[in-house]
mmCIF file of C-alpha atoms and ligand atoms in Angstrom:
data_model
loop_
_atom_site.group_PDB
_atom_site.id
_atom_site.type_symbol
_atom_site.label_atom_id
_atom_site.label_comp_id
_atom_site.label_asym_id
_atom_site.label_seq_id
_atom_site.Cartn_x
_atom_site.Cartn_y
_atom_site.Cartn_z
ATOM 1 C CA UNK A 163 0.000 0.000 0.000
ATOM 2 C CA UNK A 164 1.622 3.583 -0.873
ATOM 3 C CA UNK A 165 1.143 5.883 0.922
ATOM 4 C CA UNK A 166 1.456 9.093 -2.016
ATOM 5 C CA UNK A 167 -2.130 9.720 -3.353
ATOM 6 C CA UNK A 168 -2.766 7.781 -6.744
ATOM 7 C CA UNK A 169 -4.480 9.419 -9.040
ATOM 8 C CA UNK A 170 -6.140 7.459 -12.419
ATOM 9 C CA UNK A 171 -5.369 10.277 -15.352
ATOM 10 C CA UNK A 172 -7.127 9.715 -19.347
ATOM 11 C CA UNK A 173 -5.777 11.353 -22.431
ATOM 12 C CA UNK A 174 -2.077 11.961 -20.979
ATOM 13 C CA UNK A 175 -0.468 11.480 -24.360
ATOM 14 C CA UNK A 176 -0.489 14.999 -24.872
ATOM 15 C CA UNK A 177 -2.002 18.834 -23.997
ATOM 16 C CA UNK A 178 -3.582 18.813 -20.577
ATOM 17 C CA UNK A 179 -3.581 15.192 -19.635
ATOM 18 C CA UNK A 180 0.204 15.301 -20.253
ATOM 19 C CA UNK A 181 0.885 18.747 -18.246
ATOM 20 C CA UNK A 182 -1.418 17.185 -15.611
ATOM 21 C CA UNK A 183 0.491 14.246 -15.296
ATOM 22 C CA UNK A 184 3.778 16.317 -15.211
ATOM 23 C CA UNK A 185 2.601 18.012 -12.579
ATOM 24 C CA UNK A 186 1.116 15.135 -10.214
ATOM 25 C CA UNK A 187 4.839 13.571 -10.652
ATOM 26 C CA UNK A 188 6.896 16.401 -9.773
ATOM 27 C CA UNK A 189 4.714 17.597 -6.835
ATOM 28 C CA UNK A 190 4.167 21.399 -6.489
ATOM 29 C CA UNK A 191 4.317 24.331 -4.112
ATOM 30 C CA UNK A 192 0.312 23.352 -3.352
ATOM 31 C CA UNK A 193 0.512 19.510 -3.130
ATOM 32 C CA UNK A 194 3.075 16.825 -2.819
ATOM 33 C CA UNK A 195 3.413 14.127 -5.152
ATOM 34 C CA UNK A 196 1.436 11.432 -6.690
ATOM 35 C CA UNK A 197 2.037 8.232 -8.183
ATOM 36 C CA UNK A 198 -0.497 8.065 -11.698
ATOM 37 C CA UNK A 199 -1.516 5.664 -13.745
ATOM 38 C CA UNK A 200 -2.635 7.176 -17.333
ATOM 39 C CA UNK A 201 -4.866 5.678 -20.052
ATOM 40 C CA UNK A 202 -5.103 6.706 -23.399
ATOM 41 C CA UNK A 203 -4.989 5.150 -27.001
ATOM 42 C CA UNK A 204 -1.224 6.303 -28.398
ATOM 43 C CA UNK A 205 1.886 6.644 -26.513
ATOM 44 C CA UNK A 206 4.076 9.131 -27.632
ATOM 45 C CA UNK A 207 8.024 9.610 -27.027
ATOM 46 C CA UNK A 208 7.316 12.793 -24.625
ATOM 47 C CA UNK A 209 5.154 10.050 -22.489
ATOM 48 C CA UNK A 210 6.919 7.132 -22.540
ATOM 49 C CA UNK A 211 10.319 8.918 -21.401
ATOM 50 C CA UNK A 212 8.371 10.761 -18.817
ATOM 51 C CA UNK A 213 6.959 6.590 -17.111
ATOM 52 C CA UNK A 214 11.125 6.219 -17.728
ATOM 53 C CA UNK A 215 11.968 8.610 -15.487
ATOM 54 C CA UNK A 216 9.177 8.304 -12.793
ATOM 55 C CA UNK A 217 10.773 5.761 -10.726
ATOM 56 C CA UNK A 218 8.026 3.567 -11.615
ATOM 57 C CA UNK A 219 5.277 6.209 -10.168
ATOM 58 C CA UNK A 220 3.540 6.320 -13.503
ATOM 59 C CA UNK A 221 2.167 3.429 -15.239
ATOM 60 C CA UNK A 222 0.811 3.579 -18.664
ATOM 61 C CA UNK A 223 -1.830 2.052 -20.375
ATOM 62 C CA UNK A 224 -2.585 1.973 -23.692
ATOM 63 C CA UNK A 225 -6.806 2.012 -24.213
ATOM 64 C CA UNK A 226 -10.123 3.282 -25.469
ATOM 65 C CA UNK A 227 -11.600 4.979 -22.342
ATOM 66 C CA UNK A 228 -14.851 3.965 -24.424
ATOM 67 C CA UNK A 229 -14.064 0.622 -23.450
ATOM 68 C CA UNK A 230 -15.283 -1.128 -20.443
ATOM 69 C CA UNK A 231 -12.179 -3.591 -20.302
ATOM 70 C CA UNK A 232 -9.355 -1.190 -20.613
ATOM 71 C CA UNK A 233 -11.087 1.243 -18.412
ATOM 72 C CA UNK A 234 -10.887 -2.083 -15.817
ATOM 73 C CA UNK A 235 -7.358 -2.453 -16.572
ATOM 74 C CA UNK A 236 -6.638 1.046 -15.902
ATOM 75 C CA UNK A 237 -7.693 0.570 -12.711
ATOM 76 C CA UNK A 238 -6.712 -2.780 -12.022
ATOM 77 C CA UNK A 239 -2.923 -1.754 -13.002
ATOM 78 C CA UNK A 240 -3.151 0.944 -10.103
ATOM 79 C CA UNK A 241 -4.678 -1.608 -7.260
ATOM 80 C CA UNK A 242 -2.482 -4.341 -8.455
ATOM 81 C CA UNK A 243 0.521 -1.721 -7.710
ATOM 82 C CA UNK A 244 -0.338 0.874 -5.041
ATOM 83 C CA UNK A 245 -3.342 -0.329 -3.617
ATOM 84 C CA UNK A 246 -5.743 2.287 -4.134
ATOM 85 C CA UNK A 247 -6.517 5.140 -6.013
ATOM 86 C CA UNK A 248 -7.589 8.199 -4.774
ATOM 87 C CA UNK A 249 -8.993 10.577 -7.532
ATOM 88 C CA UNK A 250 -9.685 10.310 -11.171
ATOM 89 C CA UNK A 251 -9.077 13.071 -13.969
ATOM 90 C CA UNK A 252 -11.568 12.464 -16.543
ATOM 91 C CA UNK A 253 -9.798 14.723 -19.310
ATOM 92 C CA UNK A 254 -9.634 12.697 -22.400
ATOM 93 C CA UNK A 255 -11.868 14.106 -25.415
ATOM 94 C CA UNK A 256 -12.518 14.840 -28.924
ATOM 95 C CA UNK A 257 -14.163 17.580 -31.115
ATOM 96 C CA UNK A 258 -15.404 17.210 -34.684
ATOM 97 C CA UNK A 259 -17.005 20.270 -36.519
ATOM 98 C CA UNK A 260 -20.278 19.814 -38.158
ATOM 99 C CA UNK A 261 -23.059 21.799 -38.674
ATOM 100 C CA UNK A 262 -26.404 20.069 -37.879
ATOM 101 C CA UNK A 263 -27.482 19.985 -41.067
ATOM 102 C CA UNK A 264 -24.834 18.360 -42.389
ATOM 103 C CA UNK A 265 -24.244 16.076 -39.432
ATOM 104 C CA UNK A 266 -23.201 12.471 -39.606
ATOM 105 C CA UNK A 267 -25.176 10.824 -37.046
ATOM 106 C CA UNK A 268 -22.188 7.965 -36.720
ATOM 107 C CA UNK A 269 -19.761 11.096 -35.998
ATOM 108 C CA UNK A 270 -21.840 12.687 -33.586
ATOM 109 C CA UNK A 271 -22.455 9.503 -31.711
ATOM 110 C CA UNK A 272 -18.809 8.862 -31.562
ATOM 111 C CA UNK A 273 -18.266 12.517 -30.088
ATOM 112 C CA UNK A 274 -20.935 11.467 -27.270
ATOM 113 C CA UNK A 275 -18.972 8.312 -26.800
ATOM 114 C CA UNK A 276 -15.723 9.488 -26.515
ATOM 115 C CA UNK A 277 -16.285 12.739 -24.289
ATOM 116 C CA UNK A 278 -19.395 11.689 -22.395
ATOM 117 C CA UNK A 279 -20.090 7.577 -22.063
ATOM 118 C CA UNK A 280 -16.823 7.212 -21.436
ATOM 119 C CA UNK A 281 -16.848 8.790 -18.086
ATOM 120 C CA UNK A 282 -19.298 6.048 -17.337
ATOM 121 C CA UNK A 283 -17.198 3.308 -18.252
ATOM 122 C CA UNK A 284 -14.150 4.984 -16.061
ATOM 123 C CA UNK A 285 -16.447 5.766 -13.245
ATOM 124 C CA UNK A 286 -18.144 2.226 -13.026
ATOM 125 C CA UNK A 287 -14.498 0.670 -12.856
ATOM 126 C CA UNK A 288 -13.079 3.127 -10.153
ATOM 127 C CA UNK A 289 -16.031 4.097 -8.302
ATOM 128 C CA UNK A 290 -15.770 0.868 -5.878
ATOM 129 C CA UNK A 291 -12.012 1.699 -5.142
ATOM 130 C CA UNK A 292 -12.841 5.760 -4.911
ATOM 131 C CA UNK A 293 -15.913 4.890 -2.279
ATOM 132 C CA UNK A 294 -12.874 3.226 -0.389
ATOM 133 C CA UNK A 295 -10.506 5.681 -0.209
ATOM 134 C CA UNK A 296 -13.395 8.949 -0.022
ATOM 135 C CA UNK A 297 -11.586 10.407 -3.527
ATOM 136 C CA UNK A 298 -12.044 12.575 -6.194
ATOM 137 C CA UNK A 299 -13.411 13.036 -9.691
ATOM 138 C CA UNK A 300 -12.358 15.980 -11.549
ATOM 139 C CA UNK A 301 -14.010 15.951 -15.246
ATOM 140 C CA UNK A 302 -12.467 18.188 -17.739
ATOM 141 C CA UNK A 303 -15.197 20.308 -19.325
ATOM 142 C CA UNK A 304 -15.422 23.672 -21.274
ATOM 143 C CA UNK A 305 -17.142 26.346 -21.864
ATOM 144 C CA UNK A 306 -18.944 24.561 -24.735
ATOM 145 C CA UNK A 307 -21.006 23.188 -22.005
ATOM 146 C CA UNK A 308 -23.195 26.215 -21.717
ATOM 147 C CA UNK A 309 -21.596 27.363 -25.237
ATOM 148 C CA UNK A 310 -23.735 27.791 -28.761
ATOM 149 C CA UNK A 311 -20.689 27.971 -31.279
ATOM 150 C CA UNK A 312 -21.516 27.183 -34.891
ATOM 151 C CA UNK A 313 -20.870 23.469 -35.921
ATOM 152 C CA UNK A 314 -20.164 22.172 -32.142
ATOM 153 C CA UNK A 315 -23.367 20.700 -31.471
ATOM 154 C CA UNK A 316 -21.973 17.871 -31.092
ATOM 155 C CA UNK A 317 -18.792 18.817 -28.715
ATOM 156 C CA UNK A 318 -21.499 21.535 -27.040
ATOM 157 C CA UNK A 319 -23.975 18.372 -26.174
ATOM 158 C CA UNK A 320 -20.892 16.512 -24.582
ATOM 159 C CA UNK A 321 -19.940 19.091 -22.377
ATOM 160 C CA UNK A 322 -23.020 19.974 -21.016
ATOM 161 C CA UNK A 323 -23.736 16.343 -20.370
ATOM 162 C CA UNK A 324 -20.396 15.894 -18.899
ATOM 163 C CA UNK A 325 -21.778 18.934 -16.521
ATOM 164 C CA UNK A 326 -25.106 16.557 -15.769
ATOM 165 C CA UNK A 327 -22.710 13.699 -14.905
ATOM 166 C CA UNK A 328 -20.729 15.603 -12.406
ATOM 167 C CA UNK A 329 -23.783 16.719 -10.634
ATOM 168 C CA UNK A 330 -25.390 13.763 -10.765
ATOM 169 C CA UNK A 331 -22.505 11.739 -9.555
ATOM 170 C CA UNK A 332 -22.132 14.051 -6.405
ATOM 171 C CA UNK A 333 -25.432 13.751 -5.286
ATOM 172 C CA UNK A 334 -25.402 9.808 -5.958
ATOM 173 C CA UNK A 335 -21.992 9.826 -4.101
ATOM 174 C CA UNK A 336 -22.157 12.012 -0.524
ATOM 175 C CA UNK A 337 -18.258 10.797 0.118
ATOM 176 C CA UNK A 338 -16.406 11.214 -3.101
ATOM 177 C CA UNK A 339 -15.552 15.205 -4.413
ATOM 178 C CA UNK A 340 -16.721 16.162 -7.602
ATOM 179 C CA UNK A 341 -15.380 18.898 -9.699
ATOM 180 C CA UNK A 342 -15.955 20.168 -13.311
ATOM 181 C CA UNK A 343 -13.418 22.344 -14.751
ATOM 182 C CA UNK A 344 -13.433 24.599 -17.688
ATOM 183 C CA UNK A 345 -10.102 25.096 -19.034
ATOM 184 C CA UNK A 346 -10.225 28.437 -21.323
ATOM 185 C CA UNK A 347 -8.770 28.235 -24.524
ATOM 186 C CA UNK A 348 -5.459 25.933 -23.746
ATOM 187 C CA UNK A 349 -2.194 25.768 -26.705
ATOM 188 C CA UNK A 350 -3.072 22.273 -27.549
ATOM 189 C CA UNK A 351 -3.763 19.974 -30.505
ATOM 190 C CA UNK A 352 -7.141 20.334 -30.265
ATOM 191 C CA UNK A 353 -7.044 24.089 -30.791
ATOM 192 C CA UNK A 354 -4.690 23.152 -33.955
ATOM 193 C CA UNK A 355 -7.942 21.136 -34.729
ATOM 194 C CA UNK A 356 -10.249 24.090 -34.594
ATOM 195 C CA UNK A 357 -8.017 26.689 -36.115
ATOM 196 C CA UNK A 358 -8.131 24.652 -39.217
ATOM 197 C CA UNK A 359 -11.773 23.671 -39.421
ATOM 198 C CA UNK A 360 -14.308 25.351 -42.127
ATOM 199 C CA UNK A 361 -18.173 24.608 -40.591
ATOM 200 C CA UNK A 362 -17.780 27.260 -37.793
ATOM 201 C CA UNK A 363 -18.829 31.097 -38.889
ATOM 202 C CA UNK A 364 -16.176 33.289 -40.176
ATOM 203 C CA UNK A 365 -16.895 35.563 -36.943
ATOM 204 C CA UNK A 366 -16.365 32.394 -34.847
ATOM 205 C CA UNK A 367 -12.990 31.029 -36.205
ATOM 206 C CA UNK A 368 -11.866 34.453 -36.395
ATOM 207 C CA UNK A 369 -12.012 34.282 -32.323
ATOM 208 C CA UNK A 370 -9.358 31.336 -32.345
ATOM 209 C CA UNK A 371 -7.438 32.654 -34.908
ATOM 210 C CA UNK A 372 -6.763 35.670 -33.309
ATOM 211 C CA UNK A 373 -5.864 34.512 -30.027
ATOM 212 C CA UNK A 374 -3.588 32.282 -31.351
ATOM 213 C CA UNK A 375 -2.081 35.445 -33.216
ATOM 214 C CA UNK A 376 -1.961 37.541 -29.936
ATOM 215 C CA UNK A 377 -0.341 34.725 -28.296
ATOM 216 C CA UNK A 378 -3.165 34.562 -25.740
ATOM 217 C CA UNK A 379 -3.757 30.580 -25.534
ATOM 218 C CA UNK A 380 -3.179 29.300 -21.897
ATOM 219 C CA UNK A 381 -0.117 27.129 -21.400
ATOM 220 C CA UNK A 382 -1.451 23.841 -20.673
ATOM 221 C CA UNK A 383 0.326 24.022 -17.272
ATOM 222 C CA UNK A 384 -1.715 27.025 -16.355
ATOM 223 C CA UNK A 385 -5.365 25.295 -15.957
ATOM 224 C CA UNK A 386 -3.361 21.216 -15.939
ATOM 225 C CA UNK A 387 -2.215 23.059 -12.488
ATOM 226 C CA UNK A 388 -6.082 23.487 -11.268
ATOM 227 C CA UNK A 389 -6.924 20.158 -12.336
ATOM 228 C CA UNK A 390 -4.139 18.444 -10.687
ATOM 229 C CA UNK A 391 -4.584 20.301 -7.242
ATOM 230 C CA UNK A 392 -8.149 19.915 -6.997
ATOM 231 C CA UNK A 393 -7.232 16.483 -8.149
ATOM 232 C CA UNK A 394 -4.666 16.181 -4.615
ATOM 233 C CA UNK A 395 -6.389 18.774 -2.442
ATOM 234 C CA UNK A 396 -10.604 19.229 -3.294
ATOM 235 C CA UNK A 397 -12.699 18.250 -0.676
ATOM 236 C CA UNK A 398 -16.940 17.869 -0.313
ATOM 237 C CA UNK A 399 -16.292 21.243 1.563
ATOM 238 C CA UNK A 400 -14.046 23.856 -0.522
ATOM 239 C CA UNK A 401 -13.627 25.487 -2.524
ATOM 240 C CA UNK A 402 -16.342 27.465 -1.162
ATOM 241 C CA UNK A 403 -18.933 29.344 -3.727
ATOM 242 C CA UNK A 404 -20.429 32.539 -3.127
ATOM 243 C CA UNK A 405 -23.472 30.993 -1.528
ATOM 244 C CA UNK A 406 -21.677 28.931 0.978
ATOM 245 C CA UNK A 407 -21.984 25.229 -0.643
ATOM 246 C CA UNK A 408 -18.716 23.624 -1.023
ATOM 247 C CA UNK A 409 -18.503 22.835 -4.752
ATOM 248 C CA UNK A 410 -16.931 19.739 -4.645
ATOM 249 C CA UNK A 411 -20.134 18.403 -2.859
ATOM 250 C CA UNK A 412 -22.278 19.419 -5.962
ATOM 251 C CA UNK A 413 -20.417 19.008 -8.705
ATOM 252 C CA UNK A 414 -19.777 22.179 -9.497
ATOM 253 C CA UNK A 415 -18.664 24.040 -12.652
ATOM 254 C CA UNK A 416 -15.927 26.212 -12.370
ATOM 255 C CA UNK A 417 -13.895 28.119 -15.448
ATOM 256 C CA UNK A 418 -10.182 27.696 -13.905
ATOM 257 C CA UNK A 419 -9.018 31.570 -13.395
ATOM 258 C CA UNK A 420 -12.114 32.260 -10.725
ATOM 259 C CA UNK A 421 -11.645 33.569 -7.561
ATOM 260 C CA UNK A 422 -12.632 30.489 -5.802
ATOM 261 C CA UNK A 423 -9.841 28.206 -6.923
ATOM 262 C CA UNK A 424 -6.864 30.564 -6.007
ATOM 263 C CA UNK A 425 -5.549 28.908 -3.449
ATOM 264 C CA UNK A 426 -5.717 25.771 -6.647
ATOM 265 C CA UNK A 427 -4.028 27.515 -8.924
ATOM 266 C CA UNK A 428 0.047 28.083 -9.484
HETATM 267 P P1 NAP B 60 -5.583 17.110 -27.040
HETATM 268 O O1 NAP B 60 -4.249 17.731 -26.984
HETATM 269 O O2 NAP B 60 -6.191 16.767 -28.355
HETATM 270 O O3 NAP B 60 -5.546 15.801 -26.091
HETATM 271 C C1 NAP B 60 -6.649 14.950 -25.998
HETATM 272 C C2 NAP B 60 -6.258 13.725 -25.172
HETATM 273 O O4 NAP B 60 -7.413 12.863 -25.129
HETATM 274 C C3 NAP B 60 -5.126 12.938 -25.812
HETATM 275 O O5 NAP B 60 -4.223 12.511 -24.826
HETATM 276 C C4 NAP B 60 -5.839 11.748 -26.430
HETATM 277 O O6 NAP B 60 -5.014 10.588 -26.397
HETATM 278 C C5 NAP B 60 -7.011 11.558 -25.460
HETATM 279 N N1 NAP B 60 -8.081 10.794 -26.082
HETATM 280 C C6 NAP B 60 -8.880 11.155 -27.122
HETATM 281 N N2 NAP B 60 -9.728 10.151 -27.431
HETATM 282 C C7 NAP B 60 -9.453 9.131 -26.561
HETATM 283 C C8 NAP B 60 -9.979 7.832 -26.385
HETATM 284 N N3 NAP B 60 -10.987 7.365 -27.133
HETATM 285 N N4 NAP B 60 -9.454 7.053 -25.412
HETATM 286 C C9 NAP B 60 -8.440 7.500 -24.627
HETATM 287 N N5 NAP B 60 -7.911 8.731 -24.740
HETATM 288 C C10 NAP B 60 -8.409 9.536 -25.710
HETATM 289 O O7 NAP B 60 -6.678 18.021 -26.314
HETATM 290 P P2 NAP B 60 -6.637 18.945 -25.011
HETATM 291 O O8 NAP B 60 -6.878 20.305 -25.466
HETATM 292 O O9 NAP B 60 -5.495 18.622 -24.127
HETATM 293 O O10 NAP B 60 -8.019 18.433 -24.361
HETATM 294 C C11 NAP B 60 -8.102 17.802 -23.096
HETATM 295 C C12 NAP B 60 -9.489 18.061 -22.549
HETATM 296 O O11 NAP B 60 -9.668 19.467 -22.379
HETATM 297 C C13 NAP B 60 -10.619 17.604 -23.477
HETATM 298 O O12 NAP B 60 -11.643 17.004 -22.722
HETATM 299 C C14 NAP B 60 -11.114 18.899 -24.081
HETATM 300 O O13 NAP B 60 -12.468 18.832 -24.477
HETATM 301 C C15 NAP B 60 -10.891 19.882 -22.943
HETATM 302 N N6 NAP B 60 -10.806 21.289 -23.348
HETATM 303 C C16 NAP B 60 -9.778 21.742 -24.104
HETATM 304 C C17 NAP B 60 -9.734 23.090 -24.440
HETATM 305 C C18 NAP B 60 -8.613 23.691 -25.278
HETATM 306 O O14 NAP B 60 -8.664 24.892 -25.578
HETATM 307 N N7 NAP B 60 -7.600 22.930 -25.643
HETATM 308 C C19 NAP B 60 -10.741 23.957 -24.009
HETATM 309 C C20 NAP B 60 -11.780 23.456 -23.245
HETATM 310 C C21 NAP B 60 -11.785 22.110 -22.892
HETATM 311 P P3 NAP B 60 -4.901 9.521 -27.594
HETATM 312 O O15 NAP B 60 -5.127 10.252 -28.870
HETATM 313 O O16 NAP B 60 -3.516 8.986 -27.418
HETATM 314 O O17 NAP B 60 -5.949 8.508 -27.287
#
């Protein structure tokens, strides 16, 4: 049994999983370290030389968090190791641009699958080993969840079920924190993604064209920080919101920068 938290990480291959996990291994002024166990479907040089030079503190797998069995693996891997796990970071996801009308129905559903069934899957596997341990969950959302931009009805839907989830799973749970965190607009391959799509309005695009211009997208560290510390630190009971509830007791859904998740941040 070890005693550094261990925290279950999906889509570390690269952008915000990968900072995340950078993090969680190195420790920070805000938390110690962790030892992590990270699923996703490729693993990349930058990845694979990072489990190198853990000191066997991260494992990788190499999975679908769509399916049930590496999802049981995942976790399985981090029992058979350390013992227990004590959070999860639900951050693995997709976004495909398509304007309804033109909307393959097999595309959308594999959007839904990806960013939004999927925490299912991870959830049913962990949430017997999280109930044990009184853990975390901190999904990665965006602001697509309450968002209306132009060919994102599928990535929009996700998001804002993702939001549901985290509610839901907070009330269902009264011993495990829940968190949902909106990133901003982070310099990562999905934003590559986006830049060079041609279903969202002119207007639209024009938005993440000219941030990336400006040189305004958030290092991946910035937000990867919030997400890891909640992660480490969140409890039922903070951060506190303005009307007193503790939001990791409801789910909450919180863009990274607020006021609330200062003492979270870098
Ligand atoms: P990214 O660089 O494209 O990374 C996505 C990660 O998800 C990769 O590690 C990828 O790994 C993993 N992934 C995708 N499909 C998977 C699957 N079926 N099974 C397992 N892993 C899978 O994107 P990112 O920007 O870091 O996004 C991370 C999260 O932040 C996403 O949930 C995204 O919606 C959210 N977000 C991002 C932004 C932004 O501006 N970048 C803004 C708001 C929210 P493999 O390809 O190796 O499987």
């Amino acid at each position: 049994m070890s005693v550094e938290p261990v925290i279950l990480v999906t889509g570390a291959s690269r952008g915000i999983g990968h900072a995340a996990v950078e993090l969680l291994l190195n420790g920070t002024e805000k938390f110690g370290k962790a030892r992590v166990v990270a699923l996703q479907r490729t693993l990349p040089e930058p990845l694979v030389e990072l489990a190198a030079r853990s000191d066997g503190n991260l494992a990788l797998v190499q999975g679908d968090v769509t399916n049930p069995e590496d999802n049981a693996r995942a976790v399985s891997t981090a029992l058979d190791r350390w013992g227990h796990i004590d959070a999860l970071i639900l951050n693995a996801g997709i976004i495909i641009e398509e304007r309804i009308a033109d909307s393959n129905l097999e595309r959308f559903a594999h959007v839904l699958n990806v960013n939004t069934v999927s925490l299912i899957a991870t959830l049913k596997a962990a949430l017997p080993a999280l109930r044990a341990s009184k853990g975390r969950v901190v999904m990665v959302s965006s602001g697509a969840a309450t968002g209306r931009t132009s060919a994102w009805s599928a990535y929009n839907a996700s998001k804002a079920a993702l939001n549901a989830i985290a509610r839901t799973l907070a009330n269902e749970e009264p011993e495990i924190a829940v968190f949902s965190v909106r990133p901003g607009v982070v310099y990562t391959e999905m934003q590559t993604e986006i830049r060079a799509g041609t279903a969202m309005s002119a207007e639209e695009k024009e938005k993440f064209l000219s941030l990336h211009r400006e040189g305004k997208l958030l290092a991946p560290r910035l937000p990867a920080h919030v997400i890891a510390a909640l992660a480490m630190n969140g409890t039922r009971e903070s951060p506190v919101m303005p009307d007193g509830t503790g939001m990791g007791a409801t789910g909450g859904f919180l863009y990274w920068d607020v006021e609330q998740l200062a003492d979270f941040r870098e």
